[in-house]
PDB file of C-alpha atoms in Angstrom:
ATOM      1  CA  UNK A 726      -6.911   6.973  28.487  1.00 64.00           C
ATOM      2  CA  UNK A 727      -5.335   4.391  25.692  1.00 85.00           C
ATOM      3  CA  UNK A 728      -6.157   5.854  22.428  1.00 95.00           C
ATOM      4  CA  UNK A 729      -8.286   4.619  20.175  1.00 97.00           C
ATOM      5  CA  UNK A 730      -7.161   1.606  18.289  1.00 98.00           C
ATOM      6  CA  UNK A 731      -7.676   1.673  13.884  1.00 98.00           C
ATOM      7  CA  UNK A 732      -7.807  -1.707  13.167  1.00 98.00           C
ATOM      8  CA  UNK A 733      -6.333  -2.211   9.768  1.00 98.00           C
ATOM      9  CA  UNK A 734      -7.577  -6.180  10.406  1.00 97.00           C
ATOM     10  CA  UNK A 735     -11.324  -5.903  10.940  1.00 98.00           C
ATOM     11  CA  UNK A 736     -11.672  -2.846   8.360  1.00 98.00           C
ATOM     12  CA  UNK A 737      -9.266  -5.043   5.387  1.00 98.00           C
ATOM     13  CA  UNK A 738     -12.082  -8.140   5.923  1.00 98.00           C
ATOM     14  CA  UNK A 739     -14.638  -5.886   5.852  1.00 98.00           C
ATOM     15  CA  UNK A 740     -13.591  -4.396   2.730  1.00 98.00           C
ATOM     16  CA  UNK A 741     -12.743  -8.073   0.698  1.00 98.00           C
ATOM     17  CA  UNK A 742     -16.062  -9.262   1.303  1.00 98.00           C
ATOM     18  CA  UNK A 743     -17.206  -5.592  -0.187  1.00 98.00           C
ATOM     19  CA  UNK A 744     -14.931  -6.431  -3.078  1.00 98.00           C
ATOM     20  CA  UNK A 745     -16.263 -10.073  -3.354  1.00 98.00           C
ATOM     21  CA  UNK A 746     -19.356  -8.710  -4.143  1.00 97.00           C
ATOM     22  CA  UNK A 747     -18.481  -6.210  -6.606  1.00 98.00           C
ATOM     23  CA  UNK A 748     -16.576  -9.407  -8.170  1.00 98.00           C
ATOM     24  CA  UNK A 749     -19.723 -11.681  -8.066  1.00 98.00           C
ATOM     25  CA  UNK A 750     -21.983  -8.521  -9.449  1.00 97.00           C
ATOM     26  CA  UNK A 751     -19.945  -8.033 -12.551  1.00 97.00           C
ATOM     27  CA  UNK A 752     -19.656 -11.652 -13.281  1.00 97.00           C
ATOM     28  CA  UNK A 753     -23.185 -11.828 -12.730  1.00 97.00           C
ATOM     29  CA  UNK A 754     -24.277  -9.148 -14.919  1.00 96.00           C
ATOM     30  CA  UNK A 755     -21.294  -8.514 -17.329  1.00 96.00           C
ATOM     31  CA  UNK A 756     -19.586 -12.268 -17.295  1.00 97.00           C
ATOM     32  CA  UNK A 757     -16.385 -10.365 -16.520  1.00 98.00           C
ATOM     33  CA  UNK A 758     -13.995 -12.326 -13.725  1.00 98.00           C
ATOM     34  CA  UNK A 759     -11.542  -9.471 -12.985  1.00 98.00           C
ATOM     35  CA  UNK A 760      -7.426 -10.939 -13.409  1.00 98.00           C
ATOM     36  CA  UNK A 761      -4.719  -9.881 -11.372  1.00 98.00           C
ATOM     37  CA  UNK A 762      -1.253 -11.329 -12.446  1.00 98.00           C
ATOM     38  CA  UNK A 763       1.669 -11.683  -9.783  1.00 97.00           C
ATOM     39  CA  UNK A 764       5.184 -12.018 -10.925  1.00 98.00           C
ATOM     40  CA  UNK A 765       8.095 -12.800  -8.826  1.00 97.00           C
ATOM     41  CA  UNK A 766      12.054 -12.855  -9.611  1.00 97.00           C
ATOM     42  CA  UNK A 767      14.335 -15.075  -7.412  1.00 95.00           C
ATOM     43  CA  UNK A 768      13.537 -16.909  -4.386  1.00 90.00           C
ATOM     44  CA  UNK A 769      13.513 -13.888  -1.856  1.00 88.00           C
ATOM     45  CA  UNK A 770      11.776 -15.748   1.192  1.00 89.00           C
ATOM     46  CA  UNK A 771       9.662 -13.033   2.228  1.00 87.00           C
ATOM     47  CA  UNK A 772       8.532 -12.195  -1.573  1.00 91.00           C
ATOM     48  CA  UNK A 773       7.454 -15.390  -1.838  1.00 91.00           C
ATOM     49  CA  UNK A 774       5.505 -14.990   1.616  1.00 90.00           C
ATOM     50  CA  UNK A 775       3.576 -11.844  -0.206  1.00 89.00           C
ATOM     51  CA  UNK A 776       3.153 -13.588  -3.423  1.00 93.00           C
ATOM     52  CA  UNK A 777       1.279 -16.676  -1.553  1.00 93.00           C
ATOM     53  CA  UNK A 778      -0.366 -14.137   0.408  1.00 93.00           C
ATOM     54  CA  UNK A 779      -1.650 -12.332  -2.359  1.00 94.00           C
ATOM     55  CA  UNK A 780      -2.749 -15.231  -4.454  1.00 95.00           C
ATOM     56  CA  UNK A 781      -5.043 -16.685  -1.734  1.00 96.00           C
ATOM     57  CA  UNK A 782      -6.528 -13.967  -0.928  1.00 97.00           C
ATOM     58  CA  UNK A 783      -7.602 -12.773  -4.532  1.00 98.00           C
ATOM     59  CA  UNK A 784      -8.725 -16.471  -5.540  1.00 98.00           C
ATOM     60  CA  UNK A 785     -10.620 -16.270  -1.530  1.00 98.00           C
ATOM     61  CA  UNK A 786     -12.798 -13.266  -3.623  1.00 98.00           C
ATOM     62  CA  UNK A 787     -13.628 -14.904  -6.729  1.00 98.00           C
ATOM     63  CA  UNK A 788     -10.811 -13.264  -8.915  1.00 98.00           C
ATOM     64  CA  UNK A 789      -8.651 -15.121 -11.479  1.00 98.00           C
ATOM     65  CA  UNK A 790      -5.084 -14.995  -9.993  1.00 98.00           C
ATOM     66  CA  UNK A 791      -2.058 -15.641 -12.078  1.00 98.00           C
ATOM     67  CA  UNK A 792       1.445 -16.293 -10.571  1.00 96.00           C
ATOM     68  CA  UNK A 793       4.467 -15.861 -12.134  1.00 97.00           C
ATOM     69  CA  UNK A 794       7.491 -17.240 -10.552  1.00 96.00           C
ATOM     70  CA  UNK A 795      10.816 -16.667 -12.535  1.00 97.00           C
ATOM     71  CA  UNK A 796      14.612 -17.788 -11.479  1.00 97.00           C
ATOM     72  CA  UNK A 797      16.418 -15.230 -10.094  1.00 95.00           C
ATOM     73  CA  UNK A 798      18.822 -15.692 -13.239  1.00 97.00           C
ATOM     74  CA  UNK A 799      15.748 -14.601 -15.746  1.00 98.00           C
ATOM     75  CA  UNK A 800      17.079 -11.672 -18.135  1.00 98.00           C
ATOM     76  CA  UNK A 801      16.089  -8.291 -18.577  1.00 98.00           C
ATOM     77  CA  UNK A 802      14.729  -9.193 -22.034  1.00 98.00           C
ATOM     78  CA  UNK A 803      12.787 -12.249 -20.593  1.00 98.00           C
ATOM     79  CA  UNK A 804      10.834 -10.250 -18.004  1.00 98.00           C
ATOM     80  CA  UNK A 805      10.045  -7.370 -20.377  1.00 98.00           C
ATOM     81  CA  UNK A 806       8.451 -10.355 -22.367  1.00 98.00           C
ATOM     82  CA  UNK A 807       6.301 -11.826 -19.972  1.00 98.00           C
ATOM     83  CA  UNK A 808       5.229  -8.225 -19.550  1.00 98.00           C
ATOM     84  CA  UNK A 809       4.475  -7.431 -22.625  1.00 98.00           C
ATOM     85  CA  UNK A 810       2.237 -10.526 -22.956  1.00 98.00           C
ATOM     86  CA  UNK A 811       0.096  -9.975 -20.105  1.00 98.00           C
ATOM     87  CA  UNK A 812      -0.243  -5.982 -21.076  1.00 98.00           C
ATOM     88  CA  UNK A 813      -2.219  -7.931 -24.275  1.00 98.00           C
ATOM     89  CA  UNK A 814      -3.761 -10.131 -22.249  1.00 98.00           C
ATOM     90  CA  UNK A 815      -7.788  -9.643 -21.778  1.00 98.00           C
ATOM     91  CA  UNK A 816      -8.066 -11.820 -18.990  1.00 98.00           C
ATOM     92  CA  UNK A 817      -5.471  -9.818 -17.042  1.00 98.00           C
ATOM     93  CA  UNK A 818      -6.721  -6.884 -15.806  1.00 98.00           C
ATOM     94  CA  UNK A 819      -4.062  -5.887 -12.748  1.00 98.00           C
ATOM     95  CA  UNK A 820       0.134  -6.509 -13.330  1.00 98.00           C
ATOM     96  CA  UNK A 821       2.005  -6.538 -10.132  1.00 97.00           C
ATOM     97  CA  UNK A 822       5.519  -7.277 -10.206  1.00 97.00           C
ATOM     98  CA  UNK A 823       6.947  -8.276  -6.759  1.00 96.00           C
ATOM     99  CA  UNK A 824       9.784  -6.054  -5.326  1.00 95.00           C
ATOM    100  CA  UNK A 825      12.779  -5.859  -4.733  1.00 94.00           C
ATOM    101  CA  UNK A 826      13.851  -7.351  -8.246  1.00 96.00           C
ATOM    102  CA  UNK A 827      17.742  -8.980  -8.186  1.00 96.00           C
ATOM    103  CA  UNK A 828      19.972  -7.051  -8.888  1.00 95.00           C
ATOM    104  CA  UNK A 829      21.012  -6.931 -12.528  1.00 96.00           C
ATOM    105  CA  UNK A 830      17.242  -5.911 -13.374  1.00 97.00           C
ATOM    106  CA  UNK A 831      16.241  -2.240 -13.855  1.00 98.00           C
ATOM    107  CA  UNK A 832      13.352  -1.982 -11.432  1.00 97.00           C
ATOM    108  CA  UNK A 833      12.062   1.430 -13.163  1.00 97.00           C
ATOM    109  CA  UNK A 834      12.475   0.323 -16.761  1.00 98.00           C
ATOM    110  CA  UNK A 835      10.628  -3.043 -15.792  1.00 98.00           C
ATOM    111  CA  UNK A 836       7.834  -1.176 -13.711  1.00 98.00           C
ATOM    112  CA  UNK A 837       7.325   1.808 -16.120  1.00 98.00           C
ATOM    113  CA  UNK A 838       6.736  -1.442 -18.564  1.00 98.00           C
ATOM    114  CA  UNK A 839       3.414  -1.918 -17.081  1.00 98.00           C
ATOM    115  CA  UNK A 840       0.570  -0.939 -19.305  1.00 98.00           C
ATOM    116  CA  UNK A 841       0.053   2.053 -16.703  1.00 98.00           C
ATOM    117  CA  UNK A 842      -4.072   1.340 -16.935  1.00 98.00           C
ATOM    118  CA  UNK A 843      -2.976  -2.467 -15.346  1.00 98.00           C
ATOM    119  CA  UNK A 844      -0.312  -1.305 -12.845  1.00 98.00           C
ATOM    120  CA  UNK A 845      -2.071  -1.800  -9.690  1.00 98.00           C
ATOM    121  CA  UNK A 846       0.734  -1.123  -7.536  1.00 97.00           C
ATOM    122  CA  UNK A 847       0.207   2.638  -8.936  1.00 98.00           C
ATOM    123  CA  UNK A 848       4.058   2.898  -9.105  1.00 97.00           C
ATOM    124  CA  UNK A 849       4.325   3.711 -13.003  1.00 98.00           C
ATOM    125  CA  UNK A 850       5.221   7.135 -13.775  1.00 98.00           C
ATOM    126  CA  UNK A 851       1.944   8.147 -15.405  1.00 98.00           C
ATOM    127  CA  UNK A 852       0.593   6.978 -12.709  1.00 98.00           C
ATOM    128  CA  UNK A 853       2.498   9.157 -10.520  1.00 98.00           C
ATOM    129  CA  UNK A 854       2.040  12.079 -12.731  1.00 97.00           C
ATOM    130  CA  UNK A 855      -1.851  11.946 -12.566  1.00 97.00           C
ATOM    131  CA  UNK A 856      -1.764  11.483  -8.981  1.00 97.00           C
ATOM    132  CA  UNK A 857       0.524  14.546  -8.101  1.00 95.00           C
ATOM    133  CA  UNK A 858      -1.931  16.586 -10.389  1.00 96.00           C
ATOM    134  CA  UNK A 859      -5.186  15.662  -8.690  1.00 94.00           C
ATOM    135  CA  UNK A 860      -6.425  13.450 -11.816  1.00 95.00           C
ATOM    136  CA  UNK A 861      -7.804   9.424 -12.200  1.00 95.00           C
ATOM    137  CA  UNK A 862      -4.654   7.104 -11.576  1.00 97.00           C
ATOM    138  CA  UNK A 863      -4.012   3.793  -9.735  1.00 98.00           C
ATOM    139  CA  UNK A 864      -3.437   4.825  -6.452  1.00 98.00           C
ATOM    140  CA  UNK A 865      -0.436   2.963  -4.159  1.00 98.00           C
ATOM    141  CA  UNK A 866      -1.699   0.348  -2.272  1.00 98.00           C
ATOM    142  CA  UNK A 867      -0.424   1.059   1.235  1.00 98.00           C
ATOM    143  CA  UNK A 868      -1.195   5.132   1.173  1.00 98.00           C
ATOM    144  CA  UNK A 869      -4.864   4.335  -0.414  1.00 98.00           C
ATOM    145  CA  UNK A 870      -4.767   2.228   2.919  1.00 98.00           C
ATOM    146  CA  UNK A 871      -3.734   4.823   5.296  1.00 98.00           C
ATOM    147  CA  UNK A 872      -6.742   6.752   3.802  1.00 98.00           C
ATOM    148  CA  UNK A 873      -9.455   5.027   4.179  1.00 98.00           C
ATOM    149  CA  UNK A 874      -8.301   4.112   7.802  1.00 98.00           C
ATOM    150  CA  UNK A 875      -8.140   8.300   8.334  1.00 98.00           C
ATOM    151  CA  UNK A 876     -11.344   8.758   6.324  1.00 98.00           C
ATOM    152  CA  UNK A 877     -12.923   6.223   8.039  1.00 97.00           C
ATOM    153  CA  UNK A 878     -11.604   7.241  11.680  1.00 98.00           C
ATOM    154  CA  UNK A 879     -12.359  11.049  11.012  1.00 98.00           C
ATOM    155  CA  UNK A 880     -14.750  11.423   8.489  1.00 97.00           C
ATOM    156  CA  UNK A 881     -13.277  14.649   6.745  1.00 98.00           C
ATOM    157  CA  UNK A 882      -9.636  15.198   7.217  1.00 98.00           C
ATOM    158  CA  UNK A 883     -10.283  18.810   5.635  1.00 98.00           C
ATOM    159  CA  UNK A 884      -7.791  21.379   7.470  1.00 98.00           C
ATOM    160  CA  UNK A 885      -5.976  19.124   9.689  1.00 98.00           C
ATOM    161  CA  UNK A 886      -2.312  18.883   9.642  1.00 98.00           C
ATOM    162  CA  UNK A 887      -0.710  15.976   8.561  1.00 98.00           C
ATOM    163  CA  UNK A 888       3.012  15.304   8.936  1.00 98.00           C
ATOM    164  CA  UNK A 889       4.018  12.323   6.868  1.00 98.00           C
ATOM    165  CA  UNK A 890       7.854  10.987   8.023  1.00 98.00           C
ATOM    166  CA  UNK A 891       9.037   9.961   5.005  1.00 97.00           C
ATOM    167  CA  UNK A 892       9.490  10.748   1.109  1.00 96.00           C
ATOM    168  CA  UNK A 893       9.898   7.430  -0.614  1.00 95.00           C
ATOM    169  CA  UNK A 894       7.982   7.246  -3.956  1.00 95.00           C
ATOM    170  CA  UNK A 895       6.174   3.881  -2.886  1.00 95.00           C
ATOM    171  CA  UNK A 896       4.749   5.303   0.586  1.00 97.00           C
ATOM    172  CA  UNK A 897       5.742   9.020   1.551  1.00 97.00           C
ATOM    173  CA  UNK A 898       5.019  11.034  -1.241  1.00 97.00           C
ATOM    174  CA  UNK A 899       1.929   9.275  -2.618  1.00 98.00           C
ATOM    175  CA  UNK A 900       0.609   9.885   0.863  1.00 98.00           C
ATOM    176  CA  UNK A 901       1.351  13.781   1.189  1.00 98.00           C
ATOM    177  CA  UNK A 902      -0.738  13.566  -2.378  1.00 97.00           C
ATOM    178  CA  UNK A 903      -3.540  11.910  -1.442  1.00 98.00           C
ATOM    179  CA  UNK A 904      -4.159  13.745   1.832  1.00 98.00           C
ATOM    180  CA  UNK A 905      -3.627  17.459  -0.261  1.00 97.00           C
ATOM    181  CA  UNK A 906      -6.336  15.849  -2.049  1.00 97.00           C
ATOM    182  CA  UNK A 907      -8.375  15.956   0.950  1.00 97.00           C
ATOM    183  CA  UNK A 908      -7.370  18.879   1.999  1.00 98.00           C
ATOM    184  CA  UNK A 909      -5.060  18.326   4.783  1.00 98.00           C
ATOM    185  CA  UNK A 910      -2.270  20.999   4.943  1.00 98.00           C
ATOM    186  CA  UNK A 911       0.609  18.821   4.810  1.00 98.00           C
ATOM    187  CA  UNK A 912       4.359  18.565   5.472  1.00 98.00           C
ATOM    188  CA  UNK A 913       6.528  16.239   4.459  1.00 98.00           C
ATOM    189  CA  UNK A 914       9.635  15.324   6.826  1.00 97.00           C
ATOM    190  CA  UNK A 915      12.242  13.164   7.019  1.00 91.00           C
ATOM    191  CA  UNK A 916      15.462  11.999   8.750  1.00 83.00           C
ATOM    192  CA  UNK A 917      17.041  14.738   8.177  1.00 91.00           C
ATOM    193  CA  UNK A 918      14.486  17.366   9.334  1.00 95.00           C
ATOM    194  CA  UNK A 919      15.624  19.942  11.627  1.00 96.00           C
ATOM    195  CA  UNK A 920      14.075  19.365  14.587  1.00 96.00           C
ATOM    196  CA  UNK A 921      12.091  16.751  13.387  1.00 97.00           C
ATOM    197  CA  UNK A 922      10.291  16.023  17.099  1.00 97.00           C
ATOM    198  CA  UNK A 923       9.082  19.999  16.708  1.00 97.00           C
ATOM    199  CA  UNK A 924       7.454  19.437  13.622  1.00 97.00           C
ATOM    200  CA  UNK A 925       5.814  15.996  14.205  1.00 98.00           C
ATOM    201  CA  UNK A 926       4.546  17.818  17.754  1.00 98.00           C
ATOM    202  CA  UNK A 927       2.479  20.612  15.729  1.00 97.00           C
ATOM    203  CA  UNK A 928       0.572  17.577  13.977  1.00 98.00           C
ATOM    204  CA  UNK A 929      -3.131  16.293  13.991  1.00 98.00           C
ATOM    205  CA  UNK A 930      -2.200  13.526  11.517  1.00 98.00           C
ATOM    206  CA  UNK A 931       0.947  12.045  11.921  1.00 98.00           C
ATOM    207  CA  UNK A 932       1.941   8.573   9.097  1.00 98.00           C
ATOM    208  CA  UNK A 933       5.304   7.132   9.989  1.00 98.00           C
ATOM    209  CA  UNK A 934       7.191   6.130   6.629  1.00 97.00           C
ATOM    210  CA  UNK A 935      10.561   5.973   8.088  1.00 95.00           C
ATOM    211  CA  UNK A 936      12.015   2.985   7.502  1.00 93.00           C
ATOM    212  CA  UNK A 937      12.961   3.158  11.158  1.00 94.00           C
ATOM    213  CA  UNK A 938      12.329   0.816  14.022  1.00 95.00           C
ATOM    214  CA  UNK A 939      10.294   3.099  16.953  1.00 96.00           C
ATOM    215  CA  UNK A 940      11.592   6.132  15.945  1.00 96.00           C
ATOM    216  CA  UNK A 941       9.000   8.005  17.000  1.00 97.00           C
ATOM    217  CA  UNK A 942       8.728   8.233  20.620  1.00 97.00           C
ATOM    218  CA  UNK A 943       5.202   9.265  22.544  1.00 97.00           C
ATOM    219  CA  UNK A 944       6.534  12.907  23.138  1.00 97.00           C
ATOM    220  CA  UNK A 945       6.663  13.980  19.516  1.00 98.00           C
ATOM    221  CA  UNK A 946       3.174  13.279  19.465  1.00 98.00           C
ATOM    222  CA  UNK A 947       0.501  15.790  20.048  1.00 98.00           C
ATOM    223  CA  UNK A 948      -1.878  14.824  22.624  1.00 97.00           C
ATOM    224  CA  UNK A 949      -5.051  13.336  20.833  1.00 98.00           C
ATOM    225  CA  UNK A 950      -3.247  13.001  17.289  1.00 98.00           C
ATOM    226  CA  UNK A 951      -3.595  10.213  15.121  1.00 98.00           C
ATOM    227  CA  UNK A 952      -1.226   7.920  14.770  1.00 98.00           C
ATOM    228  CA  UNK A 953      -0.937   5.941  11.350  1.00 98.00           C
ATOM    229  CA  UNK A 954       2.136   3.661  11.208  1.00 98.00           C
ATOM    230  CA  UNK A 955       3.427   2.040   7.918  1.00 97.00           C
ATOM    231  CA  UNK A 956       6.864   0.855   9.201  1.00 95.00           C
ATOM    232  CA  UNK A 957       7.607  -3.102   8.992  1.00 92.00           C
ATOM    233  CA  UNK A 958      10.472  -3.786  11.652  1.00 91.00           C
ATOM    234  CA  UNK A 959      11.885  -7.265  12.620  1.00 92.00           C
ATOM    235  CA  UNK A 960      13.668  -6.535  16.231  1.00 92.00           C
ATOM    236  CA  UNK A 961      15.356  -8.866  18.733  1.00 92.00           C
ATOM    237  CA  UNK A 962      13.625 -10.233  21.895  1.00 90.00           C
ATOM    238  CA  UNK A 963      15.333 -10.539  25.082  1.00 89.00           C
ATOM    239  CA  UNK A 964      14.578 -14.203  24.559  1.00 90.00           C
ATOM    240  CA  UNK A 965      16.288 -14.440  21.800  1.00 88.00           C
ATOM    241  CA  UNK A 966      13.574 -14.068  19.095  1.00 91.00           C
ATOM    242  CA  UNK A 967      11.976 -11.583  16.798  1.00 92.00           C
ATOM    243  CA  UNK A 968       8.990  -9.025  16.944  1.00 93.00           C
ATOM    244  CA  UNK A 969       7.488  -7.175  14.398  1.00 92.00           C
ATOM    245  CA  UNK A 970       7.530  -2.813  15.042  1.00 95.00           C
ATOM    246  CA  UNK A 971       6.592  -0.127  13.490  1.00 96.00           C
ATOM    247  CA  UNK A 972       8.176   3.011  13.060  1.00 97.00           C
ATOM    248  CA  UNK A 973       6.823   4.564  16.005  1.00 97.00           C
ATOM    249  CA  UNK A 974       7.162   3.074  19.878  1.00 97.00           C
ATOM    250  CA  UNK A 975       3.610   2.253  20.115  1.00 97.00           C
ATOM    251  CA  UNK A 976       3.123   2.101  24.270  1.00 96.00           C
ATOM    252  CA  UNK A 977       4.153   5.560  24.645  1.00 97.00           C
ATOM    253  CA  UNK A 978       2.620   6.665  21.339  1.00 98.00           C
ATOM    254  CA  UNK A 979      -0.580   5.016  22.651  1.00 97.00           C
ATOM    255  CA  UNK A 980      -0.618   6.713  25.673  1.00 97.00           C
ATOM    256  CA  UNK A 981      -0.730  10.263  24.097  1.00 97.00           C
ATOM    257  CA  UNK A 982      -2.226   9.531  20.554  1.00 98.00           C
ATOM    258  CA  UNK A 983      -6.261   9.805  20.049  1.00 98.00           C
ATOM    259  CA  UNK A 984      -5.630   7.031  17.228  1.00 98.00           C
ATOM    260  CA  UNK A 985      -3.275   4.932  16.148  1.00 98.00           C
ATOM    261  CA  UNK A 986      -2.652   2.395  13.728  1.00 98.00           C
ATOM    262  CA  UNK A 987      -0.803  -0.612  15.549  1.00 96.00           C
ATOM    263  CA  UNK A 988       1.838  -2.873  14.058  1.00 97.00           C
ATOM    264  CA  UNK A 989       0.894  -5.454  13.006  1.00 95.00           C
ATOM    265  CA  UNK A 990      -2.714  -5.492  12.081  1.00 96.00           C
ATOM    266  CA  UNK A 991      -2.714  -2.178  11.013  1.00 97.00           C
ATOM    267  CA  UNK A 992      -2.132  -0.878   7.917  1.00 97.00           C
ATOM    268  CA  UNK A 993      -0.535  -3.798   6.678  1.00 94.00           C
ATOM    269  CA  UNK A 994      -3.633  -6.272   6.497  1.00 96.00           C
ATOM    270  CA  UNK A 995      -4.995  -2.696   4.037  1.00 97.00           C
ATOM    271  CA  UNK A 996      -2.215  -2.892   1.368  1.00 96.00           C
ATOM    272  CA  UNK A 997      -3.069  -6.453   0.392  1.00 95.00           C
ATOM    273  CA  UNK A 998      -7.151  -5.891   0.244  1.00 97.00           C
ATOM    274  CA  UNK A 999      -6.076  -2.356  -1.549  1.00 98.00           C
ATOM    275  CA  UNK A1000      -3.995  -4.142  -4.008  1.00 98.00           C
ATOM    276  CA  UNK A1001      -7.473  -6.240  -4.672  1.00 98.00           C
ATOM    277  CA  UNK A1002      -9.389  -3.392  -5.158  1.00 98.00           C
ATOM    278  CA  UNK A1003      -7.489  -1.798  -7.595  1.00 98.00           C
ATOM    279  CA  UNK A1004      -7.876  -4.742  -9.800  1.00 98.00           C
ATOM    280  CA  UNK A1005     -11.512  -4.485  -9.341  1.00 98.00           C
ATOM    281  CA  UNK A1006     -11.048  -0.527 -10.238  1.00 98.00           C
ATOM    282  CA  UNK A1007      -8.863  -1.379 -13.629  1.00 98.00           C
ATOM    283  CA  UNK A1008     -11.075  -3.936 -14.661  1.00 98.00           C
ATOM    284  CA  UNK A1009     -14.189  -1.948 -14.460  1.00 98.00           C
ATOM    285  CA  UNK A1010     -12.029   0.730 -16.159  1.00 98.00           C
ATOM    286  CA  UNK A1011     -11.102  -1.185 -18.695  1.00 97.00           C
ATOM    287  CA  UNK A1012     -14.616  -2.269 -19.858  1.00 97.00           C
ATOM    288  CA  UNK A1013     -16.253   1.174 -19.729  1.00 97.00           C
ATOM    289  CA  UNK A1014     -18.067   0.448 -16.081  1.00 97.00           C
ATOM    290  CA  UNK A1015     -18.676   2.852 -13.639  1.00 95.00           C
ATOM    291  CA  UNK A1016     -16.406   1.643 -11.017  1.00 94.00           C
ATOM    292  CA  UNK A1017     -17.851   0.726  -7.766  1.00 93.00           C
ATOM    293  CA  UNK A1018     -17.743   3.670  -4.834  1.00 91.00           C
ATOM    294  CA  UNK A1019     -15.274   3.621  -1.982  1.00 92.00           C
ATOM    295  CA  UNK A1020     -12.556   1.776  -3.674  1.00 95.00           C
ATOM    296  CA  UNK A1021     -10.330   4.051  -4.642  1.00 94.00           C
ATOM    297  CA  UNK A1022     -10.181   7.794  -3.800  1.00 90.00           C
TER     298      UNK A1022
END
């Protein structure tokens, strides 16, 4: 039997119109529009695919969005400046700037610019910090996705064991944090694990992080794991086109796996209406409201 599919589509609608609600409710009763600001460096074509993305869909539930778009010659000193303005900006409630930067730009010193209660991304380093020690921080968009797909799929994750493939600061290690936090007994692996296809087989959770196109073939995976796969991979076609894959091969992943998270329409349509609920979170936040349940962890 095909395992069960977690579609990151259906549940990412589901949750905007949740979060157009919450945006309607504290216009309604506070006259508060939450603000999320976009900025974007250079003409990379598939930035500028996100940052149309990302616009539409926050003005689609009722937010303010403000874009940003800068020539890729802007200066250090210019971008920390346009920063710095919309950290003092009221109306602006979630900063987001649009990765990767070119290359003369410091992408930590410009992130860790971020007034770290407006970094909806959750890449600051205070952010990180109160994150890795189990307190109230913007949470990454994508791994806040994988979460609510598990949390939602499972109901508790407490005592399973996840292996997340992968230790990059925007994906892998926020997502070994968050599922400590619910009590998953976790391992983080990589490329270079020894044996890595031993350690992914002793897993009930298993979130791909790689980087890798299907590097994760169906017999790593434990029969009736779940699957959750956050890898982006443009491949050629024998017809001489592209398709998008993940990081795992999904047919033969499929045919083990309890779960899995397909690509695409998995956890990608989650980062986007994750990103939106953060805003939602900071802006509440930053007015002293209790912010609304099951949009963050």
């Amino acid at each position: 039997m095909k395992a069960h599919v977690l579609d990151g589509k259906a549940f990412a609608a589901k949750l905007r119109v949740t979060i157009a609600g919450h945006v309607a409710a504290l216009h309604q009763a506070q006259g508060i529009v939450p603000g999320l600001a976009v900025v974007l460096v250079g003409e990379d074509p598939a930035s500028q695919v996100y940052v149309r993305s990302k616009g539409k869909m926050t003005r689609e539930v009722g937010m303010q969005s403000f874009e940003h778009r800068l020539p890729d010659t802007t200066s250090e000193a210019d971008l920390l400046a346009l920063i710095a303005q919309l950290n003092a900006d009221p109306a602006v409630h979630g900063i987001l700037v649009q990765l990767p930067l070119p290359g003369h730009l410091n992408s930590d010193l410009v992130i860790n610019s971020i007034d770290p209660a407006k970094d909806v991304d959750g890449f600051h380093i205070s952010n990180v910090g109160l994150l890795g020690t189990g307190q109230k921080a913007m949470v990454p968009c994508t791994p806040l996705g994988c979460l609510m797909l598990l949390r939602d799929h499972h109901g508790s994750l407490a005592g399973k064991h996840a292996v997340v493939i992968g230790r990059s600061n925007i994906v892998g290690k926020p997502m070994a944090q968050l599922l400590l936090g619910d009590s998953c007994t976790v391992t983080i692996a990589h490329s270079r694990t020894a044996d890595l296809a031993a350690m992914v087989r002793q897993a009930d959770i298993v979130v791909a992080a790689v980087g890798r196109a299907q590097m994760v073939p169906g017999d790593w995976i434990k029969p009736g794991a779940t699957v959750v796969d956050v890898g982006i991979n443009r491949i050629a076609t024998d017809d001489g086109g592209t398709r998008l894959v993940g990081d795992v091969d999904y047919d033969s992943c499929a045919a083990v796996a309890g779960a899995i998270a397909p690509v695409p329409g998995g956890v990608g349509p989650m980062t986007i209406a994750c990103l939106l609920a953060n805003t939602v979170t900071a802006c509440c936040r930053a007015n002293g409201l209790a912010e609304p349940a099951g949009l963050t962890v």
